[in-house]
Short mmCIF file of C-alpha atoms in Angstrom, two decimals:
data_model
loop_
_atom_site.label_atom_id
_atom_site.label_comp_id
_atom_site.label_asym_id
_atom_site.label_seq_id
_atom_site.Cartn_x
_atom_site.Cartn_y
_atom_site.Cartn_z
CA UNK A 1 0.16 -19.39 11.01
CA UNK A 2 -1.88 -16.41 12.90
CA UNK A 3 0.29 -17.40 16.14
CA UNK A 4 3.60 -16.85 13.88
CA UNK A 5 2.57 -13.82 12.40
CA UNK A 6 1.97 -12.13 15.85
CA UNK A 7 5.20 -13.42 17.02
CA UNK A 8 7.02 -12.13 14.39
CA UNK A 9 5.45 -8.61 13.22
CA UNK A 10 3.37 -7.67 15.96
CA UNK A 11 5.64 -8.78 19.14
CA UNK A 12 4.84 -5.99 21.74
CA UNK A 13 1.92 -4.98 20.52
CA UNK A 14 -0.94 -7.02 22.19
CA UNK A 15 -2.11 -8.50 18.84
CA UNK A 16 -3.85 -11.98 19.48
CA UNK A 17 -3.38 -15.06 17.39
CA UNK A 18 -7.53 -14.52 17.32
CA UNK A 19 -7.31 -11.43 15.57
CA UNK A 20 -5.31 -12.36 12.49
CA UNK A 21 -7.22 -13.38 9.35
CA UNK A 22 -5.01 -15.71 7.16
CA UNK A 23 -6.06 -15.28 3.77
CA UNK A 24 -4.78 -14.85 0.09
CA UNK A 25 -3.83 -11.84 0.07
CA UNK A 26 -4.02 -7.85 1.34
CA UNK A 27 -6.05 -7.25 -1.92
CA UNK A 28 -8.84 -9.79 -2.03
CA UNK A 29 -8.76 -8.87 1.89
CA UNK A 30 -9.37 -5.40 1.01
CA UNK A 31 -12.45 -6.00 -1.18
CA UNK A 32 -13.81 -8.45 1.69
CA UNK A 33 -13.50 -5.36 3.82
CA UNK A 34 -15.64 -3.57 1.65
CA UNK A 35 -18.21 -6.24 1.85
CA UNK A 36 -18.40 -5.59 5.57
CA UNK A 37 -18.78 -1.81 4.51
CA UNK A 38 -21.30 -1.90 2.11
CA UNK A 39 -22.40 0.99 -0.02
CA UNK A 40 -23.77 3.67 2.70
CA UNK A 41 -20.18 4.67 3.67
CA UNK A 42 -17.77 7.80 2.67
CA UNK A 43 -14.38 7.07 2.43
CA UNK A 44 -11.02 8.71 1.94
CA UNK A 45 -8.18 7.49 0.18
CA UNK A 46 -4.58 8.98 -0.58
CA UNK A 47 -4.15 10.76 -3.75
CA UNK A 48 -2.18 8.84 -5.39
CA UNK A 49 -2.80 5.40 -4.08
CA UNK A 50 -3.32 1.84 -4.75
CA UNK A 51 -5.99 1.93 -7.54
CA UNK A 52 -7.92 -1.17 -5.39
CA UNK A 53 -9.75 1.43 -3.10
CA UNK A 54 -11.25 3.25 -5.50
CA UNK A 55 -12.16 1.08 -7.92
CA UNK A 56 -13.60 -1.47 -4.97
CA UNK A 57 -15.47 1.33 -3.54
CA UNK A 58 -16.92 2.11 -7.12
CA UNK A 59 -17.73 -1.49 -7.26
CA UNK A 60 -19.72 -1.53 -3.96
CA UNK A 61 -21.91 1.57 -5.02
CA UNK A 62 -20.17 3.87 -2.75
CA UNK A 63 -19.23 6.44 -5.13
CA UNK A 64 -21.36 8.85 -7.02
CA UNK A 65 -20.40 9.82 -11.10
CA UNK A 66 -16.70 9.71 -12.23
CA UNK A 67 -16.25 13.62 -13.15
CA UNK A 68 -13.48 13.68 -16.37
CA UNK A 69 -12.83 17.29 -15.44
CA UNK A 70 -10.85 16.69 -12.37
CA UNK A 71 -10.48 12.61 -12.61
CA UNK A 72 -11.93 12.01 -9.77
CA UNK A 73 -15.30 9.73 -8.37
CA UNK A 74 -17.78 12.25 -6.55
CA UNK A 75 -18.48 10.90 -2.99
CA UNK A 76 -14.50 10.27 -2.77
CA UNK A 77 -12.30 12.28 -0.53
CA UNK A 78 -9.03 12.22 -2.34
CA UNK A 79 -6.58 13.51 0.55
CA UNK A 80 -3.63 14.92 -2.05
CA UNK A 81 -0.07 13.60 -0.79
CA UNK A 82 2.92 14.98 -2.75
CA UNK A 83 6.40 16.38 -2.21
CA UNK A 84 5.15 19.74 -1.64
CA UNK A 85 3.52 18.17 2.22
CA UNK A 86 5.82 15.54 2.46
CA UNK A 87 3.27 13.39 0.86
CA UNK A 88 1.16 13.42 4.33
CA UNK A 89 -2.33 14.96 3.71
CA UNK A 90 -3.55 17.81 5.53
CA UNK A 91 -5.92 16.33 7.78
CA UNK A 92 -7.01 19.56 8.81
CA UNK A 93 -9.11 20.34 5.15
CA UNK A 94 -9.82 16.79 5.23
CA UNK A 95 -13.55 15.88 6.01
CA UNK A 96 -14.69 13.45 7.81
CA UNK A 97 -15.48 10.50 6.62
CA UNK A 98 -17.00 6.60 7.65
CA UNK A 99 -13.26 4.66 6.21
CA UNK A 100 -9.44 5.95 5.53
CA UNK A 101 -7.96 3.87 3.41
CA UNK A 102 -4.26 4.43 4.20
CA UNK A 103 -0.93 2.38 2.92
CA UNK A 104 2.53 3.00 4.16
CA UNK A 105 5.31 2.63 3.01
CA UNK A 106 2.82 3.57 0.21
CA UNK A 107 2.61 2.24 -3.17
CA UNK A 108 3.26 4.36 -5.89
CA UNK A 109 5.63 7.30 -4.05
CA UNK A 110 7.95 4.81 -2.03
CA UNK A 111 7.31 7.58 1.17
CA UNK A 112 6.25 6.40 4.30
CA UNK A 113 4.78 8.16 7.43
CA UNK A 114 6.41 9.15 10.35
CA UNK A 115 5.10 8.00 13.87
CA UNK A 116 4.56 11.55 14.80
CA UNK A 117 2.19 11.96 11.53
CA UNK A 118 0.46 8.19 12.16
CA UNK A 119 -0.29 9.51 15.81
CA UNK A 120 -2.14 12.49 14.05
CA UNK A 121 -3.85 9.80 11.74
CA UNK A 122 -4.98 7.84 14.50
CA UNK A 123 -5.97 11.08 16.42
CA UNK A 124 -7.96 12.29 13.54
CA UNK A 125 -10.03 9.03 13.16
CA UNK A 126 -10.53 8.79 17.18
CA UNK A 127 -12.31 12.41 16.82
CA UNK A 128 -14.30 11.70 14.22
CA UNK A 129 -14.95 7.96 14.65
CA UNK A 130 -13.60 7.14 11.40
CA UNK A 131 -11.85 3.08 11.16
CA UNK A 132 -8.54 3.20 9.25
CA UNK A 133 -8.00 0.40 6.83
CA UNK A 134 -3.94 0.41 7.05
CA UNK A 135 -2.00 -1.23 3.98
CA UNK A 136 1.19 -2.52 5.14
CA UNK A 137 2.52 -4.27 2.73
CA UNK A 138 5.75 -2.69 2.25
CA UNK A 139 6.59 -2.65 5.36
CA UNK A 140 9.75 -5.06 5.34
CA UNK A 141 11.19 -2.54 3.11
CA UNK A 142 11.20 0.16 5.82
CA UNK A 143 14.65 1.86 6.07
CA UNK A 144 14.27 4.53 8.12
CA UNK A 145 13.02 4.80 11.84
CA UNK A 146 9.48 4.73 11.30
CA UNK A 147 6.40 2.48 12.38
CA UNK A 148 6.27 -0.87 10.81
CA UNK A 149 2.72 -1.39 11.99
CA UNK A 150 -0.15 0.99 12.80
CA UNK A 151 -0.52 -0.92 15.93
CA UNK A 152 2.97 0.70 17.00
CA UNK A 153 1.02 4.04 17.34
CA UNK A 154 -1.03 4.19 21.08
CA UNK A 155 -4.98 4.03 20.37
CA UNK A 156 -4.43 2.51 17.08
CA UNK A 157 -6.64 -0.82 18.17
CA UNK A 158 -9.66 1.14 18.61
CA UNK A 159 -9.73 2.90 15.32
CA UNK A 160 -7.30 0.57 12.72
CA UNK A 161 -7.62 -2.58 10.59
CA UNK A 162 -3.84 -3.84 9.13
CA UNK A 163 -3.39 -5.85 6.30
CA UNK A 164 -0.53 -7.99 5.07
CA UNK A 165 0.85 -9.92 2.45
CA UNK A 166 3.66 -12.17 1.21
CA UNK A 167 3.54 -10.88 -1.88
CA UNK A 168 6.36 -8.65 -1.05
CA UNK A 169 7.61 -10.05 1.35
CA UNK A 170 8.88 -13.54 -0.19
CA UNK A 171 7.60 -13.61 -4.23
CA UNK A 172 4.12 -14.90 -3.17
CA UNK A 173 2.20 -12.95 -5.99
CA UNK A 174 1.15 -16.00 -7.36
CA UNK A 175 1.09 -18.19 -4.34
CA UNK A 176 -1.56 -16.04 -2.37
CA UNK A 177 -0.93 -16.01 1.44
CA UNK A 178 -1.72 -12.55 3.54
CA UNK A 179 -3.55 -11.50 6.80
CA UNK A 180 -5.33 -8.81 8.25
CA UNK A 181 -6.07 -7.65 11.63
CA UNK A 182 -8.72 -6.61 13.38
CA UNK A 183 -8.53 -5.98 16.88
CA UNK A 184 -11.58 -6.73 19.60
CA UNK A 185 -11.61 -3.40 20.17
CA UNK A 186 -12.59 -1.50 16.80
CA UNK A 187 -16.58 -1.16 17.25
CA UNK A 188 -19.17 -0.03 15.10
CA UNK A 189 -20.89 2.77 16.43
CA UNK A 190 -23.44 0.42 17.72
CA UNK A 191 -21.35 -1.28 19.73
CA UNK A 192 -21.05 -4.12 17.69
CA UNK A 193 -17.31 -5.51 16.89
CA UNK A 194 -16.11 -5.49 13.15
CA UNK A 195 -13.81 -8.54 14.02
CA UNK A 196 -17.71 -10.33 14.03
CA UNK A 197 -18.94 -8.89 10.55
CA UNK A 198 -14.99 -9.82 9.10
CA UNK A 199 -15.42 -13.60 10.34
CA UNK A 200 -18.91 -13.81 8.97
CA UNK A 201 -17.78 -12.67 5.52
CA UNK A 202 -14.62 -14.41 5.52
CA UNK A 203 -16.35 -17.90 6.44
CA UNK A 204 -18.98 -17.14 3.80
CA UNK A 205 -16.73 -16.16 0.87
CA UNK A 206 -13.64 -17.59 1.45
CA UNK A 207 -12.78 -21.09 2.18
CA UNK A 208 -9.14 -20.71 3.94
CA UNK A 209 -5.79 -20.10 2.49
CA UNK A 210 -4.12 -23.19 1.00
CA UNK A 211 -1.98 -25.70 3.31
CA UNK A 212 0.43 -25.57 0.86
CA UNK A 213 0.86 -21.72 0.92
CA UNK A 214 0.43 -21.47 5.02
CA UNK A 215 3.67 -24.39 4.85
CA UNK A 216 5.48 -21.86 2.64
CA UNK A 217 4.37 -19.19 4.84
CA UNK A 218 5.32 -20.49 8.11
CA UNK A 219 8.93 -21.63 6.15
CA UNK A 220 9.12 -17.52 5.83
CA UNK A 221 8.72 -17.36 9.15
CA UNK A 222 11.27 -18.93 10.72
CA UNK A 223 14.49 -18.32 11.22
CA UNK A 224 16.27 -19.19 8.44
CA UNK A 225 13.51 -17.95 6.55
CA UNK A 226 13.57 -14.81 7.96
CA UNK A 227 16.97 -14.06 6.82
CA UNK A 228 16.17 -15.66 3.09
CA UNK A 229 13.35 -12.95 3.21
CA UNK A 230 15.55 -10.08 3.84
CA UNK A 231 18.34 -10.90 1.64
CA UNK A 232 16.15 -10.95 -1.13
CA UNK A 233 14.80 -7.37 0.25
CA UNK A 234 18.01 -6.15 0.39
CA UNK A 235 18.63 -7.25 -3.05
CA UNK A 236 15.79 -5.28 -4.85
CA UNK A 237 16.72 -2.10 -2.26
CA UNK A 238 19.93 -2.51 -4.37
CA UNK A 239 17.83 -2.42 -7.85
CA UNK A 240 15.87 0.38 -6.40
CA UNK A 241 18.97 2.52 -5.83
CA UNK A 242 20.10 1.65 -9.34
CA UNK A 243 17.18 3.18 -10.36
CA UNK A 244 17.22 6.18 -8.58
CA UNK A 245 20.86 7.12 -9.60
CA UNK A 246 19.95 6.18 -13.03
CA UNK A 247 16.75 8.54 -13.08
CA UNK A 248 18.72 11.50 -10.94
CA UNK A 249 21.76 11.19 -13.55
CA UNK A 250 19.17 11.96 -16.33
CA UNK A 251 18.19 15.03 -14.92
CA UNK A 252 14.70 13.78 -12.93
CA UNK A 253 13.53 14.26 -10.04
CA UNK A 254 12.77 11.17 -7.86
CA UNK A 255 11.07 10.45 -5.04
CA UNK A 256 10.31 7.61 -3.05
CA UNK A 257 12.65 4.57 -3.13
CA UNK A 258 13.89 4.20 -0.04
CA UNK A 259 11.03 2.46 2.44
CA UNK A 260 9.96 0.96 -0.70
CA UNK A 261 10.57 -0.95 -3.93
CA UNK A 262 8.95 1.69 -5.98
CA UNK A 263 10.56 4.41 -7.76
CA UNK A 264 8.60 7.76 -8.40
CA UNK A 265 9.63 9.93 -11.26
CA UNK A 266 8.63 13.20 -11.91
CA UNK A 267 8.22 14.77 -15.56
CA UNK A 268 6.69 18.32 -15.30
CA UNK A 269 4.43 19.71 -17.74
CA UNK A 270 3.95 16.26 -19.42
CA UNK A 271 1.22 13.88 -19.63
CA UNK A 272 1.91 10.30 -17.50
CA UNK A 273 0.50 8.06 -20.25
CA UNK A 274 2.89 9.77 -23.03
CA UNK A 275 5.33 9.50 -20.79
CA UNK A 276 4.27 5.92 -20.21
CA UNK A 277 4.07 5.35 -24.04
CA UNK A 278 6.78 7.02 -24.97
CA UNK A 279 9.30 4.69 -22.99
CA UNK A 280 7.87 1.70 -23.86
CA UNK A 281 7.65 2.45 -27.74
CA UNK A 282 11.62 3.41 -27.86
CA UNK A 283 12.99 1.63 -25.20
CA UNK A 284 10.52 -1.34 -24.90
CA UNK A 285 10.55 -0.68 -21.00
CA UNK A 286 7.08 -0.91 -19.23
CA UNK A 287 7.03 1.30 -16.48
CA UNK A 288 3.02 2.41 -14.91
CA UNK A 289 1.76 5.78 -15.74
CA UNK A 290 0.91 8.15 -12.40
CA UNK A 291 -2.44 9.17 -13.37
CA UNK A 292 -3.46 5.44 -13.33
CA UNK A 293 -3.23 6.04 -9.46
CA UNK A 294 -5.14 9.06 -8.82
CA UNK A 295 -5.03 12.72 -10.39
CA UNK A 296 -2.58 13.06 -7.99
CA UNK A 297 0.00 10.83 -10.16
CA UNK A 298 -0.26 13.15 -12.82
CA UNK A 299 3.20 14.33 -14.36
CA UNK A 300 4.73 10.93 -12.77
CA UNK A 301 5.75 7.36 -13.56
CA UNK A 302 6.57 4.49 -11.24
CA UNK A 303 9.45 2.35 -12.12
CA UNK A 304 9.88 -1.04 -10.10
CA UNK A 305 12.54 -2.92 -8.82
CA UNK A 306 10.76 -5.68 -8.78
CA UNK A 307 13.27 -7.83 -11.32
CA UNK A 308 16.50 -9.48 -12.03
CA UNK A 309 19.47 -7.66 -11.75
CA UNK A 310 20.38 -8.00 -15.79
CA UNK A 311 17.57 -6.75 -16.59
CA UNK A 312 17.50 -3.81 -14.23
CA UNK A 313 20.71 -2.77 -15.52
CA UNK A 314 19.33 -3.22 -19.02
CA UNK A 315 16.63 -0.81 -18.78
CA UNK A 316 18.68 1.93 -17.15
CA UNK A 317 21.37 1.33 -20.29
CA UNK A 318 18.14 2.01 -22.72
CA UNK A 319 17.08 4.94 -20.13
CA UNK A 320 20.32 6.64 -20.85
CA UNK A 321 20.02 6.26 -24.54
CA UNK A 322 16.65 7.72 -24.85
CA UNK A 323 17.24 11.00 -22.18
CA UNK A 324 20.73 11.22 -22.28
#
């Protein structure tokens, strides 16, 4: 499985079969990174962003007192990424910080980073000796001409962990297969490798991914299930544009939805969980509230295109009825 997964996602980029962590998933990976962390770290996260940063960092102690005034954790650096910077944080008022969690294409706004802004990401943790914990897994949905992997970016190795997942790739939300790397060369500042610390905490907690998921996952991997994988890619990039007309017919603004499966919908002025509420109540659609991923997401809802065709084109009949 780990000599697969080089082969096929990281050919070119000097990523050893010995630096792959099969496991069951990006997300259970990313609270066994934390575990490796512990509590006496800072971290930075992007605002919005994948609610299993915060909330593992909060779990670990790393956090001080949730403040209700600006929705936000104290001890958090939330790096804001929206349309008005081309949802790329200004690293410059950023501080620094121990770990940057980082996703791209990222989940909820659909955008994805450009190599020229990943090489100032990578940059920006080499200066301040910072590791990068690098979410990529939306990557198969990448349209446009931009890194795939963090590893694509020179310097990355010393400075970036990558995780992965099936999830998206082939339906294996309930399955459970994923990876992570860590290369040899990201040291603590000690010296020590983290690739030691991740085995040590992987062998203790986890017992190994499933035989029967690594058979489904090396399936994926070959040829013909290559091509089965990006068909059915292909076929929710044709929901997601469904949704995106749909929304931009209406009137709304929309972002995200191409390098992703996500669309992001703005409504200005109004609250995300009304919004939320209000669209499930009368049109008995469940779309996810912004706010729920970061007081960045306020004023925004995600709609997925993660579903069958009839039922995408259901919702965006009941769309039209409500806004129309």
């Amino acid at each position: 499985m780990r000599v697969a997964l080089a082969e096929t996602f990281y050919g070119g980029m000097d990523i050893k079969d010995n630096e792959i962590f099969v496991s069951d998933g990006a997300k259970c990976d990313i609270a066994r990174l934390q575990l490796v962390f512990g509590p006496d770290v800072s971290i930075a996260v992007q605002d919005p962003s994948y609610p299993a940063y915060v909330d593992s960092s909060v779990m670990m102690g790393q956090t001080g007192a949730f403040r209700k005034d600006v929705q936000q954790y104290s001890k958090i650096q939330y790096m804001r990424c929206s349309h008005e910077n081309d949802f790329f944080p200004d690293l410059s008022s950023v501080p620094r910080t121990d770990i940057i969690f980082f996703c791209s294409p990222n989940n909820p706004t659909g955008s994805a980073a450009t190599r020229e802004q990943l090489k100032e990401l990578v940059a920006f943790a080499t200066i301040n000796g910072s590791i990068i914990v690098y979410d990529s897994a939306y990557a198969i949905y990448m349209s446009d001409n931009n890194p795939r992997s963090i590893y694509e970016i020179p310097g990355a190795r010393e400075v970036a962990i990558e995780t992965g997942s099936f999830s998206k790739y082939a339906g294996f939300t309930g399955v459970r297969l994923g990876w992570t790397v860590v290369p040899e060369e990201l040291l603590f500042s000690d010296g020590f490798p983290v690739r030691n610390d991740f085995n040590r905490v992987m062998c203790t907690c986890f017992n190994g991914a499933s035989n029967i998921a690594q058979a489904g996952g090396l399936a994926c991997l070959s040829p013909e299930g290559l091509k089965a994988m990006n068909k059915m890619v292909s076929f929710y990039k044709e929901n997601t544009a469904i949704l995106v007309d749909t929304f931009t017919s209406l009137g709304f603004k929309t972002f995200g939805g191409r390098n992703a499966p996500y669309v992001w919908v703005q409504f200005p002025g109004r609250d995300s969980w009304d919004v939320f509420g209000e669209i499930l109540e009368k049109s008995h659609i469940v779309t996810t509230p912004g706010s729920g991923f970061g007081p960045g997401g306020e004023g925004f809802i995600r709609a997925s295109a993660f579903g069958h065709r009839e039922n995408i084109l259901e919702a965006t009949s009941r769309l039209r009825k409500l806004y129309l």
